[in-house]
XYZ file of C-alpha atoms in Angstrom:
684
model
C -24.702 -22.290 -27.517
C -27.977 -24.052 -26.669
C -30.576 -21.551 -25.491
C -31.755 -23.840 -22.724
C -28.285 -23.737 -21.186
C -28.351 -19.938 -21.181
C -31.848 -19.943 -19.690
C -30.722 -22.402 -17.023
C -27.798 -20.154 -16.103
C -30.096 -17.135 -15.896
C -32.389 -19.108 -13.597
C -29.400 -19.993 -11.414
C -28.443 -16.305 -11.270
C -31.970 -15.305 -10.253
C -32.112 -18.039 -7.604
C -28.692 -17.000 -6.273
C -29.858 -13.413 -5.977
C -32.939 -14.557 -4.030
C -30.764 -16.637 -1.704
C -28.459 -13.674 -1.100
C -31.494 -11.568 -0.174
C -32.646 -14.353 2.167
C -29.230 -14.436 3.834
C -29.386 -10.679 4.319
C -32.913 -10.831 5.789
C -31.737 -13.440 8.264
C -28.968 -11.140 9.480
C -31.396 -8.205 9.660
C -33.678 -10.279 11.901
C -30.939 -10.604 14.501
C -30.380 -8.010 17.218
C -28.318 -7.494 20.327
C -31.190 -7.724 22.828
C -30.010 -11.144 24.005
C -26.477 -9.927 24.731
C -25.339 -10.371 28.311
C -24.161 -6.772 28.792
C -23.756 -3.516 26.929
C -20.212 -4.352 25.821
C -21.365 -7.596 24.228
C -24.276 -5.738 22.661
C -21.944 -3.167 21.092
C -19.700 -5.893 19.696
C -22.655 -7.852 18.329
C -24.186 -4.766 16.717
C -20.890 -3.955 15.012
C -20.514 -7.552 13.828
C -24.030 -7.618 12.381
C -23.485 -4.262 10.665
C -20.303 -5.541 9.020
C -22.048 -8.726 7.930
C -24.905 -6.755 6.376
C -22.411 -4.646 4.466
C -20.674 -7.768 3.207
C -24.014 -9.148 1.965
C -24.958 -5.995 0.055
C -26.187 -6.745 -3.459
C -25.528 -4.440 -6.409
C -27.765 -5.569 -9.303
C -25.196 -4.131 -11.753
C -22.509 -6.495 -10.448
C -22.719 -10.193 -11.446
C -22.953 -12.611 -8.532
C -20.781 -15.109 -10.412
C -18.423 -14.860 -13.361
C -17.370 -18.446 -13.924
C -18.119 -22.114 -13.408
C -16.007 -25.220 -13.081
C -17.199 -28.723 -13.952
C -15.108 -31.388 -12.270
C -14.367 -34.764 -13.811
C -16.050 -37.935 -12.580
C -12.948 -39.188 -10.793
C -13.046 -36.167 -8.435
C -16.794 -36.058 -7.925
C -18.329 -34.736 -11.159
C -19.534 -31.618 -9.343
C -20.110 -28.143 -10.728
C -19.417 -24.909 -8.877
C -20.257 -21.348 -9.810
C -17.404 -18.991 -8.861
C -18.243 -15.504 -7.612
C -17.197 -12.609 -5.372
C -18.814 -14.052 -2.236
C -20.279 -17.315 -0.973
C -24.030 -17.791 -1.361
C -25.858 -20.848 -0.091
C -29.434 -22.012 -0.524
C -31.882 -22.674 2.305
C -30.470 -26.189 2.757
C -26.937 -24.862 3.096
C -25.720 -26.078 -0.296
C -23.520 -23.637 -2.250
C -25.169 -21.647 -5.017
C -22.018 -19.556 -5.524
C -18.555 -20.362 -4.187
C -16.243 -17.580 -3.018
C -13.363 -17.061 -5.479
C -10.954 -17.338 -2.538
C -12.103 -20.815 -1.461
C -9.698 -23.700 -2.185
C -12.219 -25.287 -4.545
C -11.966 -22.193 -6.783
C -8.228 -22.456 -7.413
C -8.546 -24.582 -10.592
C -10.719 -21.890 -12.196
C -7.642 -19.651 -12.292
C -4.806 -22.143 -12.704
C -6.090 -25.180 -14.603
C -4.772 -25.734 -18.114
C -5.003 -28.470 -20.703
C -1.595 -29.752 -19.637
C -2.602 -29.569 -15.943
C -6.413 -29.730 -15.776
C -6.438 -30.035 -11.952
C -9.467 -32.321 -12.052
C -11.577 -30.088 -14.321
C -13.476 -31.262 -17.351
C -14.642 -27.786 -18.326
C -14.233 -24.113 -17.410
C -17.039 -21.708 -18.231
C -16.869 -17.897 -18.353
C -19.887 -15.610 -18.459
C -20.599 -12.399 -20.271
C -22.742 -9.791 -18.527
C -24.216 -6.426 -19.411
C -25.423 -4.248 -16.517
C -25.813 -7.337 -14.350
C -27.767 -9.260 -16.996
C -26.256 -12.575 -18.121
C -25.893 -12.371 -21.908
C -23.518 -15.157 -22.953
C -21.055 -17.775 -21.877
C -18.157 -19.655 -23.404
C -16.825 -23.074 -22.496
C -13.246 -24.302 -22.469
C -12.637 -28.052 -22.466
C -9.681 -29.092 -20.352
C -9.776 -32.794 -21.275
C -9.461 -32.453 -25.051
C -6.007 -31.151 -25.965
C -7.232 -29.878 -29.304
C -10.522 -28.361 -28.227
C -11.484 -24.715 -28.141
C -9.637 -21.471 -28.906
C -6.413 -20.474 -27.167
C -7.917 -17.184 -26.085
C -11.101 -16.188 -24.334
C -13.190 -13.550 -26.056
C -15.173 -12.950 -22.859
C -11.964 -12.591 -20.848
C -10.580 -10.097 -23.359
C -13.841 -8.161 -23.379
C -13.806 -7.885 -19.579
C -10.209 -6.640 -19.565
C -10.915 -4.091 -22.291
C -14.379 -3.046 -21.065
C -14.605 0.784 -21.034
C -14.343 2.225 -17.545
C -15.426 5.426 -15.855
C -14.980 5.823 -12.126
C -12.672 4.261 -9.523
C -10.700 1.074 -10.103
C -12.654 -2.178 -10.441
C -11.719 -5.560 -9.079
C -10.144 -8.059 -11.504
C -11.510 -11.125 -9.775
C -12.950 -12.446 -13.065
C -9.697 -11.997 -14.965
C -6.960 -13.058 -12.535
C -4.219 -14.889 -14.439
C -2.369 -17.971 -13.132
C 0.849 -16.113 -12.248
C -1.200 -13.461 -10.453
C -3.229 -16.068 -8.569
C -0.061 -17.680 -7.207
C 0.894 -14.339 -5.645
C -2.616 -13.611 -4.394
C -2.749 -16.916 -2.492
C 0.814 -16.863 -1.156
C 1.143 -17.772 2.519
C 0.472 -15.063 5.081
C 3.906 -15.505 6.638
C 5.661 -14.649 3.385
C 6.703 -11.097 2.494
C 6.456 -10.618 -1.268
C 7.742 -7.914 -3.598
C 5.819 -7.688 -6.866
C 7.992 -5.921 -9.426
C 5.355 -5.205 -12.029
C 5.660 -3.441 -15.353
C 2.808 -1.108 -16.357
C -0.450 -2.935 -17.028
C 0.584 -6.182 -15.334
C -2.027 -5.756 -12.591
C 0.318 -5.449 -9.618
C -2.022 -3.085 -7.762
C -4.926 -5.443 -8.300
C -2.778 -8.372 -7.159
C -1.990 -6.566 -3.911
C -5.622 -5.697 -3.207
C -6.871 -9.170 -4.055
C -4.124 -10.637 -1.865
C -5.452 -8.538 1.017
C -8.968 -9.824 0.307
C -7.720 -13.417 0.131
C -5.781 -13.167 3.392
C -8.792 -11.654 5.160
C -10.793 -14.668 3.986
C -8.184 -17.309 4.829
C -7.061 -15.807 8.175
C -10.162 -13.897 9.248
C -9.714 -13.888 13.016
C -6.008 -13.108 13.016
C -6.168 -10.307 10.468
C -9.341 -8.750 11.870
C -7.815 -8.699 15.334
C -4.394 -7.345 14.360
C -5.303 -5.342 11.283
C -4.595 -5.003 7.567
C -3.150 -1.774 6.203
C -3.146 -0.536 2.594
C -0.543 2.158 1.868
C -0.838 4.289 -1.265
C 1.254 7.119 -2.726
C -1.366 9.861 -2.358
C -4.985 10.499 -1.423
C -6.181 10.512 -5.050
C -4.753 7.034 -5.586
C -6.493 5.732 -2.466
C -9.785 7.178 -3.689
C -9.149 5.467 -7.027
C -8.821 2.012 -5.405
C -11.368 2.569 -2.602
C -14.117 0.364 -4.086
C -12.075 -2.752 -4.846
C -12.103 -4.429 -1.424
C -15.748 -3.520 -0.589
C -16.780 -5.011 -3.950
C -15.174 -8.240 -2.768
C -17.064 -8.111 0.519
C -14.091 -6.882 2.579
C -14.382 -3.732 4.680
C -11.821 -4.448 7.400
C -8.677 -3.066 5.763
C -7.577 0.490 6.518
C -6.083 2.726 3.842
C -3.519 5.479 4.360
C -0.747 7.467 2.744
C 2.683 7.673 4.348
C 1.757 11.151 5.636
C -1.372 9.725 7.263
C 0.600 6.801 8.671
C 2.785 9.186 10.688
C 0.124 11.837 11.278
C 0.094 11.188 15.034
C 3.299 13.230 15.096
C 1.734 16.188 13.296
C 0.675 17.362 9.857
C 2.838 18.271 6.897
C 3.231 22.050 7.059
C 6.596 22.586 5.394
C 8.454 21.690 2.242
C 12.153 21.430 1.619
C 14.540 21.008 -1.269
C 14.970 17.586 -2.833
C 18.577 17.190 -1.556
C 17.520 17.878 2.044
C 14.507 15.557 1.815
C 16.755 12.891 0.294
C 19.246 13.238 3.141
C 16.478 12.990 5.742
C 15.285 9.819 4.037
C 18.760 8.278 4.012
C 19.144 5.171 6.189
C 22.127 6.800 7.920
C 19.636 9.014 9.723
C 18.431 5.971 11.659
C 21.819 5.689 13.387
C 22.007 9.462 13.886
C 18.654 9.381 15.661
C 19.597 6.323 17.699
C 22.703 8.075 18.932
C 20.716 11.245 19.595
C 18.179 9.453 21.773
C 20.615 7.350 23.773
C 23.045 10.220 24.276
C 20.581 11.520 26.854
C 21.361 8.630 29.197
C 23.823 10.064 31.699
C 26.811 8.713 33.613
C 26.484 8.381 37.436
C 29.064 10.571 39.135
C 27.747 10.477 42.694
C 26.087 7.983 44.990
C 22.347 7.528 45.463
C 21.272 8.102 49.058
C 17.861 6.773 50.143
C 16.565 7.707 53.628
C 14.177 5.096 55.026
C 13.069 5.255 58.641
C 16.109 5.945 60.793
C 18.497 4.523 58.208
C 20.139 6.011 55.129
C 20.995 3.558 52.398
C 23.757 4.429 49.946
C 24.190 3.030 46.428
C 27.661 3.906 45.123
C 28.023 5.493 41.683
C 29.719 2.377 40.283
C 26.754 0.204 41.354
C 24.308 2.676 39.801
C 26.397 2.490 36.630
C 26.176 -1.303 36.672
C 22.385 -1.150 37.045
C 22.144 1.294 34.159
C 24.465 -0.718 31.910
C 22.549 -3.898 32.720
C 19.387 -2.340 31.384
C 21.156 -1.004 28.288
C 22.498 -4.496 27.582
C 18.938 -5.886 27.371
C 18.280 -3.905 24.179
C 15.174 -2.282 25.633
C 13.318 0.648 24.180
C 14.389 3.925 25.763
C 11.121 4.452 27.679
C 11.081 0.864 28.943
C 14.607 1.222 30.295
C 13.713 4.526 31.922
C 10.723 2.917 33.646
C 12.843 0.021 34.941
C 15.790 2.042 36.229
C 14.134 3.028 39.578
C 13.377 -0.638 40.258
C 16.933 -1.648 39.344
C 18.283 0.961 41.772
C 15.772 -0.112 44.436
C 17.031 -3.662 44.066
C 20.516 -2.492 45.036
C 19.034 -0.924 48.167
C 17.154 -4.121 49.059
C 20.351 -6.161 48.732
C 21.918 -3.913 51.358
C 18.845 -4.265 53.589
C 19.079 -8.040 53.414
C 22.803 -7.932 54.261
C 21.947 -5.920 57.346
C 19.530 -8.572 58.551
C 16.205 -7.161 57.248
C 13.725 -9.209 55.245
C 12.221 -6.738 52.736
C 9.406 -7.998 50.533
C 7.919 -6.822 47.206
C 5.999 -4.035 48.927
C 9.235 -2.606 50.289
C 10.805 -2.916 46.828
C 7.896 -0.969 45.305
C 8.050 1.682 48.004
C 11.784 2.247 47.551
C 11.397 2.437 43.752
C 8.703 5.115 44.208
C 10.701 7.092 46.769
C 11.477 10.635 45.627
C 15.277 10.345 45.933
C 15.267 7.241 43.734
C 12.905 8.727 41.172
C 14.841 11.997 40.997
C 18.191 10.198 40.716
C 16.865 7.935 37.936
C 15.251 10.841 36.078
C 18.523 12.762 36.110
C 20.352 9.766 34.633
C 17.632 8.732 32.213
C 15.482 11.796 31.393
C 12.050 11.728 29.801
C 12.125 12.461 26.052
C 9.601 13.607 23.472
C 10.222 12.980 19.748
C 9.579 16.595 18.730
C 12.010 17.962 21.294
C 14.755 15.575 20.221
C 14.388 16.486 16.530
C 14.059 20.192 17.334
C 17.361 20.093 19.200
C 19.000 18.123 16.396
C 18.050 20.775 13.824
C 19.038 23.747 16.029
C 22.086 22.608 18.026
C 25.022 22.394 15.613
C 27.450 21.093 18.225
C 25.162 18.285 19.334
C 24.351 17.359 15.740
C 28.068 17.165 14.987
C 28.533 14.871 17.992
C 25.809 12.361 17.117
C 26.467 12.502 13.346
C 30.234 12.087 13.633
C 31.451 9.592 11.045
C 27.989 9.362 9.475
C 27.246 12.724 7.886
C 29.662 15.192 6.354
C 29.911 18.763 7.625
C 28.048 19.921 4.522
C 25.252 17.428 5.155
C 25.035 18.449 8.793
C 24.798 22.106 7.788
C 21.935 21.323 5.397
C 19.917 19.793 8.257
C 20.167 22.864 10.481
C 17.298 25.339 10.295
C 18.311 28.704 8.851
C 15.629 30.394 10.960
C 14.861 28.128 13.916
C 11.325 28.223 15.354
C 10.918 29.345 18.948
C 10.179 25.833 20.213
C 9.392 22.294 19.165
C 5.711 23.099 19.585
C 5.816 25.838 16.945
C 7.966 23.929 14.458
C 6.597 23.368 10.962
C 7.457 19.818 9.997
C 7.908 18.385 6.502
C 6.882 14.851 5.533
C 10.491 13.715 5.875
C 10.549 15.269 9.369
C 7.413 13.381 10.406
C 9.026 10.133 9.299
C 12.064 10.986 11.445
C 9.751 11.741 14.376
C 8.193 8.313 13.835
C 11.644 6.723 14.003
C 12.387 8.547 17.260
C 9.023 7.507 18.705
C 9.894 3.874 17.977
C 13.250 4.279 19.706
C 11.341 5.477 22.756
C 8.403 3.015 22.638
C 7.823 0.023 20.392
C 5.426 0.685 17.502
C 2.439 -1.732 17.412
C 2.563 -4.278 14.590
C -0.283 -5.224 12.262
C -0.843 -8.576 10.624
C -0.304 -7.526 7.016
C 0.614 -4.416 5.032
C 0.120 -3.852 1.314
C 2.259 -0.962 0.076
C 1.760 0.246 -3.492
C 4.210 2.340 -5.540
C 6.762 1.388 -2.898
C 9.706 2.117 -5.196
C 9.183 5.805 -4.348
C 9.647 5.362 -0.607
C 12.837 6.451 1.116
C 14.793 4.116 3.357
C 13.346 5.864 6.424
C 9.799 5.524 5.049
C 10.392 1.834 4.456
C 11.603 1.513 8.049
C 8.326 3.136 9.172
C 6.447 0.367 7.340
C 8.770 -2.344 8.583
C 8.333 -1.511 12.263
C 4.568 -1.767 11.792
C 5.084 -5.286 10.482
C 7.628 -6.720 12.905
C 5.290 -9.615 13.719
C 3.490 -9.605 10.372
C 4.219 -9.663 6.657
C 4.048 -7.309 3.703
C 3.076 -7.255 0.057
C 5.261 -4.658 -1.649
C 4.120 -3.445 -5.060
C 6.108 -1.298 -7.422
C 8.189 -0.814 -10.531
C 11.762 0.461 -10.326
C 11.313 1.936 -13.806
C 8.558 4.169 -12.419
C 10.606 5.573 -9.524
C 9.989 9.315 -9.506
C 11.461 10.536 -6.215
C 15.114 11.446 -5.667
C 15.169 9.145 -2.637
C 13.665 6.132 -4.424
C 14.968 2.603 -3.828
C 17.793 1.485 -6.085
C 16.930 -2.202 -5.716
C 14.320 -4.394 -4.086
C 17.025 -6.135 -2.055
C 17.832 -2.778 -0.438
C 14.133 -2.081 0.148
C 13.638 -5.467 1.834
C 16.617 -4.810 4.081
C 15.153 -1.474 5.179
C 11.812 -3.183 5.832
C 13.543 -5.703 8.069
C 12.485 -8.547 5.747
C 15.726 -9.506 3.943
C 14.331 -12.957 3.146
C 11.350 -11.555 1.261
C 10.614 -13.005 -2.174
C 10.799 -10.853 -5.327
C 8.523 -11.782 -8.226
C 8.517 -10.027 -11.602
C 5.305 -9.541 -13.561
C 6.108 -8.665 -17.162
C 2.978 -9.840 -19.012
C 0.854 -6.765 -19.566
C -2.915 -7.250 -19.725
C -3.994 -3.592 -19.642
C -1.660 -1.456 -21.731
C -1.936 -2.126 -25.498
C 1.065 -3.571 -27.311
C 1.962 -0.525 -29.415
C 1.613 1.830 -26.472
C 3.826 -0.241 -24.180
C 6.384 -0.766 -26.944
C 6.594 3.002 -27.447
C 6.995 3.725 -23.731
C 9.502 0.874 -23.339
C 11.931 2.803 -25.546
C 12.713 4.732 -22.388
C 13.749 1.637 -20.394
C 17.402 1.558 -21.548
C 17.712 5.078 -20.142
C 15.832 4.607 -16.847
C 16.000 0.910 -15.854
C 18.363 -1.043 -18.131
C 18.399 -4.084 -15.824
C 14.635 -4.697 -15.905
C 12.947 -7.074 -18.303
C 10.827 -5.130 -20.798
C 7.062 -5.662 -20.480
C 5.292 -7.875 -22.983
C 1.697 -7.109 -23.988
C -0.382 -10.281 -24.301
C -3.562 -8.704 -25.635
C -4.378 -9.422 -29.265
C -5.471 -5.827 -29.909
C -2.545 -3.541 -30.622
C -4.303 -0.382 -29.416
C -4.135 3.104 -30.911
C -1.006 5.245 -30.743
C -0.986 8.684 -32.335
C 1.078 11.885 -32.292
C 0.024 15.491 -32.827
C 1.357 19.014 -32.587
C -2.135 20.515 -32.380
C -3.732 22.195 -29.368
C -4.782 20.266 -26.277
C -8.484 20.662 -27.117
C -7.945 19.380 -30.658
C -5.874 16.443 -29.395
C -8.805 15.424 -27.171
C -11.304 15.409 -30.031
C -11.314 11.733 -31.035
C -10.898 10.410 -27.506
C -13.928 12.324 -26.197
C -16.108 10.756 -28.876
C -15.277 7.235 -27.713
C -16.806 5.324 -24.788
C -14.905 5.047 -21.547
C -12.741 7.325 -19.454
C -10.358 9.919 -20.835
C -7.273 11.121 -18.960
C -5.502 14.305 -20.028
C -2.047 14.208 -18.415
C -0.100 17.473 -18.346
C 2.982 18.879 -16.605
C 2.104 20.201 -13.164
C 3.344 23.643 -14.186
C 0.817 23.718 -17.073
C -2.284 22.904 -15.015
C -3.619 26.451 -14.816
C -3.117 27.069 -18.544
C -4.715 23.797 -19.631
C -7.565 24.254 -17.145
C -8.344 27.607 -18.753
C -8.213 26.094 -22.272
C -10.681 23.359 -21.370
C -13.022 25.813 -19.676
C -12.909 28.210 -22.621
C -13.725 25.330 -24.968
C -16.771 24.468 -22.836
C -15.524 21.003 -21.943
C -16.741 19.377 -18.742
C -13.952 17.784 -16.693
C -12.831 16.828 -13.210
C -9.374 17.579 -11.887
C -7.490 14.814 -10.102
C -6.234 15.912 -6.722
C -8.556 18.877 -6.223
C -10.075 18.548 -2.744
C -13.412 20.072 -3.742
C -13.958 17.275 -6.256
C -13.049 14.319 -4.027
C -16.527 12.783 -4.140
C -16.770 12.973 -7.946
C -13.114 12.326 -8.729
C -12.766 9.690 -11.498
C -16.521 9.802 -12.214
C -16.212 12.326 -15.056
C -15.763 11.339 -18.699
C -12.676 13.580 -18.843
C -10.126 13.894 -16.043
C -7.382 16.522 -15.987
C -4.390 14.811 -14.407
C -1.189 16.487 -13.189
C 1.771 14.315 -14.146
C 2.779 13.980 -10.492
C -0.513 12.196 -9.685
C -0.789 9.927 -12.740
C 0.986 6.981 -11.145
C -1.264 3.973 -10.538
C -4.223 5.366 -12.497
C -5.724 3.924 -15.682
C -7.942 5.433 -18.359
C -9.417 3.967 -21.518
C -7.995 6.840 -23.546
C -5.045 9.029 -22.615
C -3.701 12.258 -24.053
C -0.208 13.084 -22.792
C 0.499 16.755 -23.404
C 4.015 18.209 -23.576
C 6.218 15.213 -22.727
C 9.280 17.476 -22.769
C 7.649 19.664 -20.105
C 6.897 16.585 -17.988
C 10.581 15.608 -18.075
C 11.714 19.164 -17.318
C 9.393 19.373 -14.305
C 11.530 16.972 -12.252
C 14.767 17.697 -10.343
C 16.895 15.646 -12.770
C 16.501 14.136 -16.214
C 16.511 10.528 -15.043
C 13.595 11.178 -12.703
C 11.861 13.160 -15.453
C 12.142 10.297 -17.930
C 10.743 7.877 -15.353
C 7.838 10.284 -14.760
C 7.204 10.367 -18.510
C 7.291 6.553 -18.628
C 4.548 6.530 -15.999
C 2.415 8.979 -17.957
C 2.789 7.128 -21.258
C 1.586 3.838 -19.748
C -1.795 4.883 -18.305
C -3.835 3.964 -21.411
C -5.959 0.836 -21.801
C -7.134 1.488 -25.370
C -5.548 4.547 -26.982
C -2.739 7.059 -26.445
C -2.273 10.428 -28.116
C 1.038 12.218 -27.546
C 0.581 15.996 -27.979
C 3.917 17.747 -28.254
C 5.875 20.635 -29.642
C 9.073 18.606 -29.494
C 9.747 15.104 -28.250
C 12.528 14.310 -25.762
C 15.700 13.098 -27.480
C 15.107 9.599 -26.072
C 11.829 9.471 -28.025
C 12.954 11.354 -31.115
C 11.662 10.321 -34.565
C 14.996 8.636 -35.224
C 14.571 6.566 -32.055
C 11.033 5.757 -33.186
C 12.133 4.547 -36.575
C 10.863 7.634 -38.372
C 7.270 7.712 -37.096
C 5.842 11.054 -38.336
C 4.781 13.533 -35.679
C 1.161 13.900 -36.795
C -2.113 12.840 -35.254
C -2.933 10.851 -38.376
C 0.265 8.884 -37.887
C -1.239 5.933 -36.054
C 0.281 2.651 -35.069
C -2.076 -0.301 -34.679
C -5.773 -0.774 -35.323
């Protein structure tokens, strides 16, 4: 590597950093004093603040990570590829945004399809300092290695803290999904380590770039399985210059109906998440619409106008036939009844206009008559009645739920009122369904939902109604389903989302989890997801896999001496015991999911992770303690084995399995006689 080339690249980096600072100073020099009014000033101030945040410069983060040199027949130009666009004072690009069309060949070009490139260059950095680069010729079929040492080093770089972006390491099959059209709903079925979470987040960043106005106006929503997971991924989009997307859990998504204050058994929660509940709730809501049994009489002046019951019924049925939301139909019924009165006025020789129509619709007899037929409803009151009125529940659930299922929904000790009810998460999702039956839920432009295999049918419907005029990116792995109400197939999930034409793409090439670790965990697949393709590790390093029957503290010994993050994953029931062991040993650690440590979560060298919160997280080194206890901690063995599969696939470099006894599915016989000792290692 000629030193002058490296010096030239360092000079380009320094110049790019100066131009970024110049761009930021230009924004800082602007203010809202020239705005026409205070509303315009507020909007301009907010816009400038967002732009300043997007132009923030972290000296530890490289401004570019690659370069493409195009062939002479397409212009012989060179472009540096980075996280955001940077231009010089003349407006020429110093760094091109990775999402721009010109950047596509950096990710997808190959020697068989060079896409107009003569050369692709990747850079090595250390703490923001450019240290090396490597070139790949795309015009010489025999040139260069078939792997990139810099790419491998970036993938395997030790990590402490929240998730990083993978913008420098996006693979061709991932890039195709990232840049898929906004109108397309995509399911990414991704094995552990295939980067499905990163694909979803980078897709959100790409769509915000390609459809800025539309997505900023209508919104982008990121849904995660729990608050710890959202804190883990919180820095990815800001690092890419995107701050517009909102993040939420399912509980937060439906929090306008209340907070989770109750828990219930898995069978009851599963029943409440069953798609049959959607029809039960629909019947429950519309059963409130009455049947006219007497005429409407409207006094006006010296006349009394009479609308017969059969005409009132026709007006009501006409509204029902329009497939309106309940509240919309209720609002229109007085006007529909008033129209019947105006028809009679016209027949008598009057010429009523719109003002008369409005006056009749607002008349007390009309309003009272309409309210009696079509009463006002509140979601909490409907659900409260459903869970306390056995006869009514039997009526609306007839043919849908068995008597046993109906009995399980009824409260053993009913609260005094809907206002004092303590709702579970499944209840809040039902309240959200009822609210949508009453009034249409606003739709956003795009939703990214991670770990979506764990969502119930009713939860998926909650996402779907927020994307009726938008699209979704659904991320998950059926082999990692750890809830009793999890989806059985992606076709079913798409149907519940209201997107039956959505495209399902499998990612099986693992870039994060080492080969020996993923091969060990994949021994569970025949028991938990026999129809899925097993993941294939593409990294050259095999990783470290070891087994021990020692104490937790002893099992951590080697991992704590190595650079990078360490995750100790234990059964939820063992948290208190393991916490005490670590404290007694004088080890410093953070505990995932503990509210008091939210700001420092994932920043410690050692994280104590309950098995229930391990999903979606990655650590350089992982110690899984008591795999049998992890399996036993779930309602059934199948769910327990899927939970264990999750825990075993969190490692990027090494995995130690600390156990007293292995589950039968991972017995020494199943493992081909691998000894159960810490010095029994597989791989380098």
